[in-house]
Coordinates of C-alpha atoms in Angstrom, one line a residue:
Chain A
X113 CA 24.2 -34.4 20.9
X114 CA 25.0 -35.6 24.3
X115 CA 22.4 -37.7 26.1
X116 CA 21.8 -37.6 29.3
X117 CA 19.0 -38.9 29.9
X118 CA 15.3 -38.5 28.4
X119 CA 12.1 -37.3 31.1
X120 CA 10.2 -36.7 27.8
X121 CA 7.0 -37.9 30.0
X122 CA 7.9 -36.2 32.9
X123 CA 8.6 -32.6 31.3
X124 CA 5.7 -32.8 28.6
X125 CA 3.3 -33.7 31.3
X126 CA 4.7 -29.9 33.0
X127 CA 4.7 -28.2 30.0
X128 CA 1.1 -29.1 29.4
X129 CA -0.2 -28.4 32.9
X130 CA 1.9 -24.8 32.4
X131 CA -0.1 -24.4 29.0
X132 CA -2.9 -24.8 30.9
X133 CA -2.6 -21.6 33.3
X134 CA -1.7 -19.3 30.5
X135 CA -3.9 -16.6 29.4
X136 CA -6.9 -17.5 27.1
X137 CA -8.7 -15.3 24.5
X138 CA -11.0 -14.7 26.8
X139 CA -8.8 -12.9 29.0
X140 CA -6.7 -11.6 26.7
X141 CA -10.1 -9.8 25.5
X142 CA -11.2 -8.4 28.9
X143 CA -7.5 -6.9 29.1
X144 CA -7.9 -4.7 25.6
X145 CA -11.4 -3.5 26.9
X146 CA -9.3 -2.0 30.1
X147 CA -7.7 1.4 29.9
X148 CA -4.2 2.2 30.1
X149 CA -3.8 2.7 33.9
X150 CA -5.6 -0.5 34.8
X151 CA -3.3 -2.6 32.8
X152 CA -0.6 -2.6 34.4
X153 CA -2.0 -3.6 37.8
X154 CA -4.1 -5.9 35.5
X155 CA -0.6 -7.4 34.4
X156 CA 0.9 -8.0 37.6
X157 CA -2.3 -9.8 38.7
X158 CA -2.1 -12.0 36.1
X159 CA 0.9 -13.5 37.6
X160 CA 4.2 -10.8 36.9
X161 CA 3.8 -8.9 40.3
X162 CA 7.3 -10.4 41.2
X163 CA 9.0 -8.8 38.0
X164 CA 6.7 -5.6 37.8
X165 CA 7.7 -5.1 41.7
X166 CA 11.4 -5.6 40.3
X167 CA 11.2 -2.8 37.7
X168 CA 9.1 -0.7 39.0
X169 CA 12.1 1.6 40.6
X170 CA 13.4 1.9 37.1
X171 CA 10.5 2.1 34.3
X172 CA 7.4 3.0 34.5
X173 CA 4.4 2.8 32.1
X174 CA 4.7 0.4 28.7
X175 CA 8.9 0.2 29.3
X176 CA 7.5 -1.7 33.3
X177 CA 5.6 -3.9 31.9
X178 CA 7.3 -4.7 29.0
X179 CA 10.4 -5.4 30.8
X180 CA 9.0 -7.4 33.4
X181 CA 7.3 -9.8 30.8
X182 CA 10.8 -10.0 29.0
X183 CA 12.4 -11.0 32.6
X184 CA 9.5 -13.2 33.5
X185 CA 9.9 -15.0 30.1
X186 CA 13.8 -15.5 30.4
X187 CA 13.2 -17.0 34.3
X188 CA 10.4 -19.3 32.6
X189 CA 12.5 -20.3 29.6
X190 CA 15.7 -21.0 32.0
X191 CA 13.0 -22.8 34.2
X192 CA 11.8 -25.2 31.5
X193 CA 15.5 -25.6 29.9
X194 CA 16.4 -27.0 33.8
X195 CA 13.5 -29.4 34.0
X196 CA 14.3 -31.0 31.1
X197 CA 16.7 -33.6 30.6
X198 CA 19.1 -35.2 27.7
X199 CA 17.3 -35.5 23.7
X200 CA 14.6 -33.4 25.0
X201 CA 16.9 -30.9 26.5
X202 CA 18.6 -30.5 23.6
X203 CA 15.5 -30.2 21.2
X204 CA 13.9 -27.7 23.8
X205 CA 17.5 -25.6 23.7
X206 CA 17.5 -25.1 19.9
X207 CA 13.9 -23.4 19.9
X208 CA 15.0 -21.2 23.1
X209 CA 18.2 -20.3 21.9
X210 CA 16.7 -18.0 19.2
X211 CA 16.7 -15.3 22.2
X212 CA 20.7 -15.2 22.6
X213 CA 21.4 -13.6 19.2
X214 CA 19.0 -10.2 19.6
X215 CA 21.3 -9.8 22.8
X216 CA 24.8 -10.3 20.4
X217 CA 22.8 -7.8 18.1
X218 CA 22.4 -5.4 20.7
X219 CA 25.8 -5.5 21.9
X220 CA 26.9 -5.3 18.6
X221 CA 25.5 -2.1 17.5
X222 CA 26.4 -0.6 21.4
X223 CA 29.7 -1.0 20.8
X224 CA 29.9 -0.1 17.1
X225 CA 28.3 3.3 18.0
X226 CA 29.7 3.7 21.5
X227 CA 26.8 3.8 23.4
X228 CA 27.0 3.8 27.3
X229 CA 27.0 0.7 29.3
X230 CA 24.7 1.9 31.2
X231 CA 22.0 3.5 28.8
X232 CA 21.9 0.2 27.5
X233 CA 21.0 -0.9 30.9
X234 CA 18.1 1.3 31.5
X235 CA 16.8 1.2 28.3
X236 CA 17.5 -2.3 25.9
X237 CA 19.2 -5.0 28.6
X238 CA 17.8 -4.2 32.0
X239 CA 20.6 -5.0 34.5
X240 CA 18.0 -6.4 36.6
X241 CA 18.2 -9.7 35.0
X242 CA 21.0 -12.0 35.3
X243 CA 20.5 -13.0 32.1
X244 CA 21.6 -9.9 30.4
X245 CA 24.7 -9.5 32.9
X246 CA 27.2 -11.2 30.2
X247 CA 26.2 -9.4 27.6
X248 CA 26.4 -5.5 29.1
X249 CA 30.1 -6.8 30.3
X250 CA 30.7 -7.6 26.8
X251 CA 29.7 -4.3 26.0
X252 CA 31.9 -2.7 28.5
X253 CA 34.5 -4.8 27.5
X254 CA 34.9 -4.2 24.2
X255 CA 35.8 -0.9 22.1
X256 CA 35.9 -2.2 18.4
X257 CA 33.2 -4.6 17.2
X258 CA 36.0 -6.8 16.5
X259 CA 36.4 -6.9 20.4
X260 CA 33.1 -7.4 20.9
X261 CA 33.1 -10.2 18.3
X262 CA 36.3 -11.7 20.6
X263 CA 34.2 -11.8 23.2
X264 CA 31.6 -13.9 21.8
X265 CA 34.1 -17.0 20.2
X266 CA 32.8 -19.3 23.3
X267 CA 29.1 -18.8 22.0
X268 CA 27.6 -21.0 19.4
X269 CA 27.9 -18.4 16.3
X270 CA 31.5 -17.4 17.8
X271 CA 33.1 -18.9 15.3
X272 CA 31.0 -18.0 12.5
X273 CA 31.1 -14.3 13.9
X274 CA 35.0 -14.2 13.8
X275 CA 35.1 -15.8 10.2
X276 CA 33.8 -12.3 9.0
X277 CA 36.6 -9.9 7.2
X278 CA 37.4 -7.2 9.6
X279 CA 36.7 -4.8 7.2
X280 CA 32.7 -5.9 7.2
X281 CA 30.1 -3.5 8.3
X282 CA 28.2 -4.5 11.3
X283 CA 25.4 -5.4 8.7
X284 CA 27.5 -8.3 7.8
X285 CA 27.6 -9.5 11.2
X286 CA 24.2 -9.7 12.0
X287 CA 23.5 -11.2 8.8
X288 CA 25.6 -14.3 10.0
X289 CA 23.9 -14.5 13.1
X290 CA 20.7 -14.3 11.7
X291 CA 21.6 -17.4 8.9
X292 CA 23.6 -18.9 11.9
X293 CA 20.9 -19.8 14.2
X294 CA 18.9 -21.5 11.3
X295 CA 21.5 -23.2 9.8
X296 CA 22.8 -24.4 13.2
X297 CA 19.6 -25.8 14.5
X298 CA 19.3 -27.6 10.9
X299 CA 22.2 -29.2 11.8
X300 CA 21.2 -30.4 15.4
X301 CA 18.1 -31.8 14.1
X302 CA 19.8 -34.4 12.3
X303 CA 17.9 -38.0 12.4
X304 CA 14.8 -39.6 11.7
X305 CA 12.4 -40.0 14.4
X306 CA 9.1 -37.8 14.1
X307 CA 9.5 -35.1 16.2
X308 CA 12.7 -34.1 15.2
X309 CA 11.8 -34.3 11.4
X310 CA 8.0 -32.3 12.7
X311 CA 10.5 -29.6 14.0
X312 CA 13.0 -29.6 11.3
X313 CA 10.0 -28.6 8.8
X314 CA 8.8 -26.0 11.6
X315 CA 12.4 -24.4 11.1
X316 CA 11.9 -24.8 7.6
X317 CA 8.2 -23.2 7.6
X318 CA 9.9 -20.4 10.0
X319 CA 13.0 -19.7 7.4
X320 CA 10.3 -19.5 4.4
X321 CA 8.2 -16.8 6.2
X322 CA 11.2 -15.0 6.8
X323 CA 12.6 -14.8 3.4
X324 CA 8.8 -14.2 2.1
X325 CA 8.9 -11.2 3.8
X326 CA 12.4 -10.2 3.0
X327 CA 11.4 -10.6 -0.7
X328 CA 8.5 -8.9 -0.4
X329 CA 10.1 -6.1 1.4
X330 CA 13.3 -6.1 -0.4
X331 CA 10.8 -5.2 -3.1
X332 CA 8.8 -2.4 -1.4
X333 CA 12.1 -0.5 -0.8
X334 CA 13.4 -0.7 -3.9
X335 CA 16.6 -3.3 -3.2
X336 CA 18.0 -5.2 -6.2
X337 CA 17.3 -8.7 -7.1
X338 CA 21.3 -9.6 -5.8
X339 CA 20.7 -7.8 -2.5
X340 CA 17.2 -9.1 -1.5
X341 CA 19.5 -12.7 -2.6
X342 CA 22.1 -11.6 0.1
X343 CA 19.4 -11.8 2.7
X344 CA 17.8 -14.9 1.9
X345 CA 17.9 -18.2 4.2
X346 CA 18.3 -21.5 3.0
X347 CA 16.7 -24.3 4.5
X348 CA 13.2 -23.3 3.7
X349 CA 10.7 -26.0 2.4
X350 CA 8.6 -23.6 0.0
X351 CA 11.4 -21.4 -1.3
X352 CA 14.1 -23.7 -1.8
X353 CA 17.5 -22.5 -2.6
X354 CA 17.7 -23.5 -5.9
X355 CA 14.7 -21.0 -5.9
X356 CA 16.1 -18.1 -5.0
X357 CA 17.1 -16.2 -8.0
X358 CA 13.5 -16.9 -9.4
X359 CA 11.9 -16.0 -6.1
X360 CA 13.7 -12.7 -5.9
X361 CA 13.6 -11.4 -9.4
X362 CA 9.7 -9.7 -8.8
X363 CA 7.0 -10.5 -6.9
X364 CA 5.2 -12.4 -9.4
X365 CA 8.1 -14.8 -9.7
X366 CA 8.2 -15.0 -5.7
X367 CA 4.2 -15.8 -6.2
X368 CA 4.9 -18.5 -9.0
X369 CA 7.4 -19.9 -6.9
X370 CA 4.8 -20.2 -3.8
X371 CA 1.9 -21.4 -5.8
X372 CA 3.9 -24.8 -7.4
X373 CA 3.4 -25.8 -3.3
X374 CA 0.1 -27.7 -2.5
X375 CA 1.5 -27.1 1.2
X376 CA 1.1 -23.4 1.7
X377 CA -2.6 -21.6 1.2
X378 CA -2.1 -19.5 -2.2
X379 CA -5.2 -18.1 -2.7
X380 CA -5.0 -16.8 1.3
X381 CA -1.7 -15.9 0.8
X382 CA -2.5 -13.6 -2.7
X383 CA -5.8 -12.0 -0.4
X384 CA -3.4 -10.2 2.5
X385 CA -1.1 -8.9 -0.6
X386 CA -3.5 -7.4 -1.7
X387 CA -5.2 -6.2 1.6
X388 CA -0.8 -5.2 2.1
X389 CA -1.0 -3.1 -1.4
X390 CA -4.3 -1.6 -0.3
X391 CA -3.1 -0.4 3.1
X392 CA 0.9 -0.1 1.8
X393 CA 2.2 -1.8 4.6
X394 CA 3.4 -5.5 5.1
X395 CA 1.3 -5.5 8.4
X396 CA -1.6 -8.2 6.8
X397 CA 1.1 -10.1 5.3
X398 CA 3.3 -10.7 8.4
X399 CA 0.6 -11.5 10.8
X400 CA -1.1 -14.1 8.1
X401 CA 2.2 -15.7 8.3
X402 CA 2.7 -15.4 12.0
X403 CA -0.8 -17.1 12.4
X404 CA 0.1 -20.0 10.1
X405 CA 3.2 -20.5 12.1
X406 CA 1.1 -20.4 15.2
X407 CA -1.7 -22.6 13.7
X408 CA 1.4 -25.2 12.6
X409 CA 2.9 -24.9 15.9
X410 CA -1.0 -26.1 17.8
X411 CA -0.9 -29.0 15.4
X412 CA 2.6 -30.1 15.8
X413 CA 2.1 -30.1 19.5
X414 CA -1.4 -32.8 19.0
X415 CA 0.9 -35.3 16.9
X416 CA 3.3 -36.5 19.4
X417 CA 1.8 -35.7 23.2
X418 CA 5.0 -37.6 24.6
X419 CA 8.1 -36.0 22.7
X420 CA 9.9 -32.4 23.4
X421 CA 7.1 -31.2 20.7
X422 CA 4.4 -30.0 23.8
X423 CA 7.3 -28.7 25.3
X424 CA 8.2 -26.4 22.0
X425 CA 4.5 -25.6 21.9
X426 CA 4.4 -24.6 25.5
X427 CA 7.4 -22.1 24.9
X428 CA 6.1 -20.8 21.8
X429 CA 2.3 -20.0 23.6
X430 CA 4.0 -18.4 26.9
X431 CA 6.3 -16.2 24.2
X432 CA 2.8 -15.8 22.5
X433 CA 1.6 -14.6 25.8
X434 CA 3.9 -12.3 26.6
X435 CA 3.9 -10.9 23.0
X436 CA 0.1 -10.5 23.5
X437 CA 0.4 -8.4 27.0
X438 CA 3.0 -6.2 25.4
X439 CA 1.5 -5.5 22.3
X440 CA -2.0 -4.8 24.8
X441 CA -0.3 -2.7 26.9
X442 CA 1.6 -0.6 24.5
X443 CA -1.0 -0.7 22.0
X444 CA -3.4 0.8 24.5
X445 CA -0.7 3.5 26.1
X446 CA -0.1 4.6 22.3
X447 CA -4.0 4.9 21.5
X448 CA -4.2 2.0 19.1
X449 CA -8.0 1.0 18.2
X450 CA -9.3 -1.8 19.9
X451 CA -9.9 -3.7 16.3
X452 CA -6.3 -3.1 15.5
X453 CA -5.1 -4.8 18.6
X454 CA -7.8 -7.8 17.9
X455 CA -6.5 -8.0 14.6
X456 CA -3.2 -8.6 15.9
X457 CA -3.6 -10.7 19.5
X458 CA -6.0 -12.9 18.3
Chain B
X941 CA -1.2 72.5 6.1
X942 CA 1.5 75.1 6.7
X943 CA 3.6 75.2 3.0
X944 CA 7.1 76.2 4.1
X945 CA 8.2 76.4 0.6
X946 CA 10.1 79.0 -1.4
X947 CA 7.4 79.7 -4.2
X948 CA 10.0 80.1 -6.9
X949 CA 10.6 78.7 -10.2
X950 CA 13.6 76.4 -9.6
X951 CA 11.8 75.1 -6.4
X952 CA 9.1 74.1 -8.8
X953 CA 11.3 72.2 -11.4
X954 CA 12.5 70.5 -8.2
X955 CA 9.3 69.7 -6.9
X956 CA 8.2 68.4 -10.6
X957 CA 11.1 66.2 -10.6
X958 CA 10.9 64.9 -7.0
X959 CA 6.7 64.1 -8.2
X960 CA 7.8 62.4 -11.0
X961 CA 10.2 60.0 -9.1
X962 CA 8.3 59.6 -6.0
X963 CA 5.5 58.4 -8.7
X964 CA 8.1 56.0 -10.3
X965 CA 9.1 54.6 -6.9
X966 CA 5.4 54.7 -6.5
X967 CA 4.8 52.3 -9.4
X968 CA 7.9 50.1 -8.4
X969 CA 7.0 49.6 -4.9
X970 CA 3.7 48.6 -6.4
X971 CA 4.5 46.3 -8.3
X972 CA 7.0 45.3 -5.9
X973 CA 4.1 44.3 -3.6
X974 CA 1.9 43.1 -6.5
X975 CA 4.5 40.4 -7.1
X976 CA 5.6 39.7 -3.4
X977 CA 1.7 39.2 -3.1
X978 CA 1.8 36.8 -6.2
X979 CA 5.3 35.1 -5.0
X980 CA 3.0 34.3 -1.6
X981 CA -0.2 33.3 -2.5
X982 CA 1.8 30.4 -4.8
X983 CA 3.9 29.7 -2.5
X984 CA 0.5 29.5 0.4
X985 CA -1.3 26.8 -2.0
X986 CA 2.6 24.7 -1.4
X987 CA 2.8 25.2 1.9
X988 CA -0.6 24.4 2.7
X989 CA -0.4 21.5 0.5
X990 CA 2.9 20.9 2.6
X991 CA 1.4 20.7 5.6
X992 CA -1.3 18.4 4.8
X993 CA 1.5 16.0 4.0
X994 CA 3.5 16.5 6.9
X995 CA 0.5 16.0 9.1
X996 CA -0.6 12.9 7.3
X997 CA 3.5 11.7 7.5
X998 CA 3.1 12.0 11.0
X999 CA 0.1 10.2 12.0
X1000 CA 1.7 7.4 9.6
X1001 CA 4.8 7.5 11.3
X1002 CA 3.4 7.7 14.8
X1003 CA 0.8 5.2 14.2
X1004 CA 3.9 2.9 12.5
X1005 CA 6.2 3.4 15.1
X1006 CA 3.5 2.5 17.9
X1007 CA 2.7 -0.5 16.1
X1008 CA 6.8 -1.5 16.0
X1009 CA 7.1 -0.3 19.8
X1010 CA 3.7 -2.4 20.0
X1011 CA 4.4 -5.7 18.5
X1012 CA 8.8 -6.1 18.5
X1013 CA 8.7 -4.2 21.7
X1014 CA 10.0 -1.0 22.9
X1015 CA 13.6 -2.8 23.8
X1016 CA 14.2 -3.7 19.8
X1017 CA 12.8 -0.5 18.5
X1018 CA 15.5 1.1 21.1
X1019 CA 18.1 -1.4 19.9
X1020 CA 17.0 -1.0 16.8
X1021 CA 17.6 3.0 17.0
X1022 CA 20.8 2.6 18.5
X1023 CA 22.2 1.1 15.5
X1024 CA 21.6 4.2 13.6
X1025 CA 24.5 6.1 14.5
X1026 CA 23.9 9.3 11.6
X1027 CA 22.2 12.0 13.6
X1028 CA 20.0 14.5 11.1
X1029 CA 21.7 18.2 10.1
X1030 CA 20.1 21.0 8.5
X1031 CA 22.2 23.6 6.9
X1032 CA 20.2 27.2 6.5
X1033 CA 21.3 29.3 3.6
X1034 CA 19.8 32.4 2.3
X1035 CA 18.2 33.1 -1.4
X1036 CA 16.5 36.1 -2.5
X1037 CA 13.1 36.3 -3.5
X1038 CA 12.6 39.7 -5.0
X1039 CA 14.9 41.6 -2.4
X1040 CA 13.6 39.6 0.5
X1041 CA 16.0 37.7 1.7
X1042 CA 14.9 33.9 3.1
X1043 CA 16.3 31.0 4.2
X1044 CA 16.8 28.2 2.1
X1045 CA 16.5 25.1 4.4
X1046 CA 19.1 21.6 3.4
X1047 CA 19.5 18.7 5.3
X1048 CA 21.9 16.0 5.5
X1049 CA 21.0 11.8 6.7
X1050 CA 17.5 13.1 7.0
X1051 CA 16.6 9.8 5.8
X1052 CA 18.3 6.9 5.5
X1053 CA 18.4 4.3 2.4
X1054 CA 17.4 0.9 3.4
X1055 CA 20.2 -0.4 2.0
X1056 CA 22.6 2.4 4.0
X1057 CA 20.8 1.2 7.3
X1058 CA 23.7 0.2 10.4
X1059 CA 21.6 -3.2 10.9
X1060 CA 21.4 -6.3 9.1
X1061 CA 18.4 -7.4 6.9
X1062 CA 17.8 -10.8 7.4
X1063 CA 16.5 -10.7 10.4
X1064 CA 15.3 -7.4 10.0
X1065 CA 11.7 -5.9 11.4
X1066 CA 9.7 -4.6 9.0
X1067 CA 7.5 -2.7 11.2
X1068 CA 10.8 -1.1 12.6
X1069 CA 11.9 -0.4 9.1
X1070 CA 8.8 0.8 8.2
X1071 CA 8.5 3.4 10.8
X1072 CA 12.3 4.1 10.5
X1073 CA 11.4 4.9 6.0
X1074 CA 7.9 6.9 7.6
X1075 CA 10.4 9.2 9.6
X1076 CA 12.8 9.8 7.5
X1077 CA 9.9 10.8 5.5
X1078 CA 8.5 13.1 8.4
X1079 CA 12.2 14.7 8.8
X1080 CA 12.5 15.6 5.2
X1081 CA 9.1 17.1 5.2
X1082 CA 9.6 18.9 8.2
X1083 CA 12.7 20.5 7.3
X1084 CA 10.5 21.3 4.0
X1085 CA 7.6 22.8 5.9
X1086 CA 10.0 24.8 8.0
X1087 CA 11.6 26.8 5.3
X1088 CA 8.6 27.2 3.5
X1089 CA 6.9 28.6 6.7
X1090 CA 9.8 31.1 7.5
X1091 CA 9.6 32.1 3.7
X1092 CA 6.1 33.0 4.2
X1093 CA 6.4 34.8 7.4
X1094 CA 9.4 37.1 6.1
X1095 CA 7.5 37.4 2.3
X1096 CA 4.3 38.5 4.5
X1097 CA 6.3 41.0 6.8
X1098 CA 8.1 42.6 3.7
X1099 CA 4.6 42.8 1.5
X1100 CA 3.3 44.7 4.9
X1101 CA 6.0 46.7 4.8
X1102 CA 5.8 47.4 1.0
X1103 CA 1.9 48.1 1.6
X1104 CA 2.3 50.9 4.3
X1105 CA 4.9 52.3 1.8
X1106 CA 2.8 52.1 -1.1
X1107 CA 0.0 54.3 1.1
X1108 CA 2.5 56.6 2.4
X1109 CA 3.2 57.3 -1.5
X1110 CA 0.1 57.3 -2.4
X1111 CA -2.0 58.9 0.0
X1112 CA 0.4 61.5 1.6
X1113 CA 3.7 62.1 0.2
X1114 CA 2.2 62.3 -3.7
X1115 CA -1.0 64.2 -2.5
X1116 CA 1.0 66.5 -0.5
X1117 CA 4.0 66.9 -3.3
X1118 CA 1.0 67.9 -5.3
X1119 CA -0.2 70.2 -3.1
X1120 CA 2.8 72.2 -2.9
X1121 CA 3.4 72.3 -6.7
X1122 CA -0.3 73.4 -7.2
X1123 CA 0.7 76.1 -4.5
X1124 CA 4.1 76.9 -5.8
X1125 CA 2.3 77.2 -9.8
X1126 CA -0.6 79.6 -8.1
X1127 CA 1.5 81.7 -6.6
X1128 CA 4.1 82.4 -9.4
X1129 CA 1.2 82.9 -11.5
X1130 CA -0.2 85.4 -8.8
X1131 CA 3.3 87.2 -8.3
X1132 CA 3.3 87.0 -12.7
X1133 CA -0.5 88.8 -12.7
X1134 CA 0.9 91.2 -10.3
X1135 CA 4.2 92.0 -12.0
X1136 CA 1.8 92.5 -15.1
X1137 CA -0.5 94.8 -12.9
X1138 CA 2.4 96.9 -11.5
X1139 CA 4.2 97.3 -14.4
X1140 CA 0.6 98.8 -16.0
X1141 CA 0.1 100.9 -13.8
X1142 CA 4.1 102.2 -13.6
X1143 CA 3.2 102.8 -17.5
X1144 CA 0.2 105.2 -17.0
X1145 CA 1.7 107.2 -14.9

């Protein structure tokens, strides 16, 4: 981990004043009350005229807005990454880097099922942002996933990528990147001081939702015990790997294994499976989860005001934002109930 | 009606014959429609059971998949669906259903196994695979519904069809069969009273 040079203070005290202008329940209510049509102007006035001016020649409706928040969010994130310097940098890089492996996905599965450069780039990687430039010339690059997979060696799962047999599916392959970003960022966060150990257990709180969810739904679709296994992450803090064949064997067993932890909210936790059973959906259960992720994330940010943590918290409240607009915007265009979007924004 | 019959004895055994067969066919077609009536009505409580499932399948599905496009985004729903590289097929063969013929309706990849998905599950989306599972669902119902309503439409023209022949047999063909027979028997027994009368009278001379 190369250092540089820290502006912790210098960078925190920016990420904070940017927490600052984001957009607050408040707001975030007026914007479901509006109707479709209004939103989108709505949007652009809330600071994403540049990127909704941008797209507009190309999409229109929910794919406008949703790709201008996606391009707003990569200039931000790029933005942020440049202001920060040395341990900082690289604690603010591991959280950010998450983004970089839906793109390999996306490549991955274009080239697997030869889909067209260019449909790619009016519909999943706008070309419009320089971000996704690499990744559609990977894609017209390449005409095996092996190829594609060449293409990729100078990335940081590269290696792990090209370690696959060539006779895996392409569910192989995003099963590696999926376990590779965890396991990679577990091993950056190496070290004692508190806000890399406060991060380390975010990971770890992150990996255990995950593989909650892949149990449970692993279970609602009828896989075996040894392929919901197959799926599972290690690193996580309430499911630990030694855990796993317990955990996976029935939900009960996944719900003894989660109950032996004074950390995580049991009785909370049984209440949305049920509310899940009721409705026959995982809906409750992933949005419990993603509010105790977010509720973790508001508290990790408190504990150390001058450490990259603010800085992590600012980048997971603007994603949070622009999660919130999309979800608003498409909710409303599909006709979902105001309630449902509540349930979900708030 | 104008009988253009030959009032003779063989015409009548032919006419006797043709009445008893047109009644046979009579009876057949009958019950032909009976049961082409019975094959539709049990086959209008499935389809109408059918398509209460299809139309709750799709306002699951719809409401699933604007709830994926919602929360992941319309960009990983589309990446999401590029993945998924088996396109649906339905194969139409025919059956027979008491002489009708109908199509018998069978699809292939009309849903997909969630283990036989092109994407990973680790990182999967649950509301992405739940609204793929809710489609495939929809598909395979669709494709259900479909044959079922072609059935019914082709059951329904053949017990109309079966229905104006049944009339035509019973209220004009039969009836006028009848007519000439009762015609045909008068007037032999007419030309026999006048042979009788004739020949009495050829006597007292």
């Amino acid at each position: 981990m190369p250092i540089l040079g820290n502006n912790t203070a210098y960078v925190a005290a920016r990420a904070k004043s940017r927490k600052s202008s984001l957009m607050d329940r408040t707001r975030l209510r007026q914007l479901i009350q509006q109707s479709p049509d209004q939103l989108t102007v709505a949007v652009a006035d809330s600071g994403y005229r540049t990127e909704i001016d941008l797209y507009a020649g190309h999409f229109t409706g929910g794919d406008l807005v949703e790709a201008a928040l996606t391009h707003n969010l990569q200039a931000e994130l790029s933005n942020i990454l440049g202001l920060c310097n040395g341990k900082v940098r690289n604690l603010v890089e591991i959280y950010t880097g998450r983004f970089r492996y839906h793109n390999a996905k996306v490549v991955l599965r274009a080239v697997l099922n030869e889909v067209d450069v260019k449909k790619v780039s009016h519909s999943i990687l706008p070309e419009e942002s320089e971000v996704n430039t690499p990744w559609l010339k990977m894609i017209e690059e390449s005409n095996t996933l092996r190829d594609a997979v060449e293409q990729m060696r100078r990335l940081p799962f590269g290696k792990a990528l090209l370690a696959i047999g060539e006779d895996e599916g392409i569910q192989a392959y995003e099963d590696t990147l999926d376990r590779h970003y965890f396991k990679h960022s577990l091993n950056e966060l190496q070290g004692s001081a508190p806000e890399i150990r406060i991060l380390r257990n975010h990971l770890g709180d992150e990996i255990d939702h995950r593989n909650i969810i892949n149990i449970l739904e692993g279970h609602a679709f009828g896989l075996s015990a040894e392929e919901i296994s197959q799926a599972l992450i290690p690193g996580g803090r309430l499911i630990k790997e030694r855990n796993f064949s317990q955990a996976v064997g029935s939900r009960e067993n996944l719900l003894d294994v989660l109950r032996q932890s004074n950390r995580f909210d049991f009785d909370g936790f049984q209440q949305v499976i049920s509310t899940s059973d009721e409705e026959r959906t995982l809906d409750p259960v992933i949005t419990w989860l993603r509010n105790r992720e977010s509720a973790q994330m508001q508290r990790m940010s408190y504990l150390h005001p001058i450490s990259a943590l603010p800085v992590i918290h600012y980048v997971s409240a603007k994603i949070q934002e622009i999660e919130d607009l999309r979800l608003i915007v498409r909710g409303r265009m599909a006709g979902l109930s105001t309630e449902v979007l509540e349930a979900h924004v708030l | 009606m104008a009988l253009d019959i030959k009032p003779t004895r063989s015409e009548l055994i032919n006419l006797k014959r043709r009445i008893k067969q047109t009644k046979n066919g009579y009876k057949l077609l009958k019950m032909k429609r009976d049961g082409l009536f019975h094959e539709f009505r049990t086959l209008l409580s499935d389809m109408i059971k059918a398509k209460r499932e299809l139309t709750e399948s799709y306002v699951l599905a719809k409401s699933r998949i604007d709830l994926a496009n919602a929360i992941e985004g319309g960009l990983k729903v589309r990446s999401a669906a590029i993945a998924n590289s088996a396109s649906p097929e339905v194969e139409v063969e025919r059956r027979n259903i008491m002489g009708v013929v109908v199509p018998s309706v069978s699809g292939t990849n009309l849903k997909q196994a969630f283990g036989e998905r092109s994407i990973g599950f680790t990182g999967s989306s649950p509301y992405i695979d739940e609204a793929a599972d809710s489609f495939g669902n929809l598909i395979e119902r669709m494709v259900k519904a479909a044959e079922m309503e072609a059935t019914l439409k082709r059951l329904l023209a053949e017990i109309e069809a079966t229905k104006r022949r049944v009339n035509a047999l019973e209220f004009k063909v039969i009836p006028e069969l009848e007519e000439a027979r009762v015609f045909i028997q008068l007037r032999l027994e007419e030309m026999e009273r006048e042979e009788t009368f004739r020949l009495k009278r050829f006597k007292n001379k």
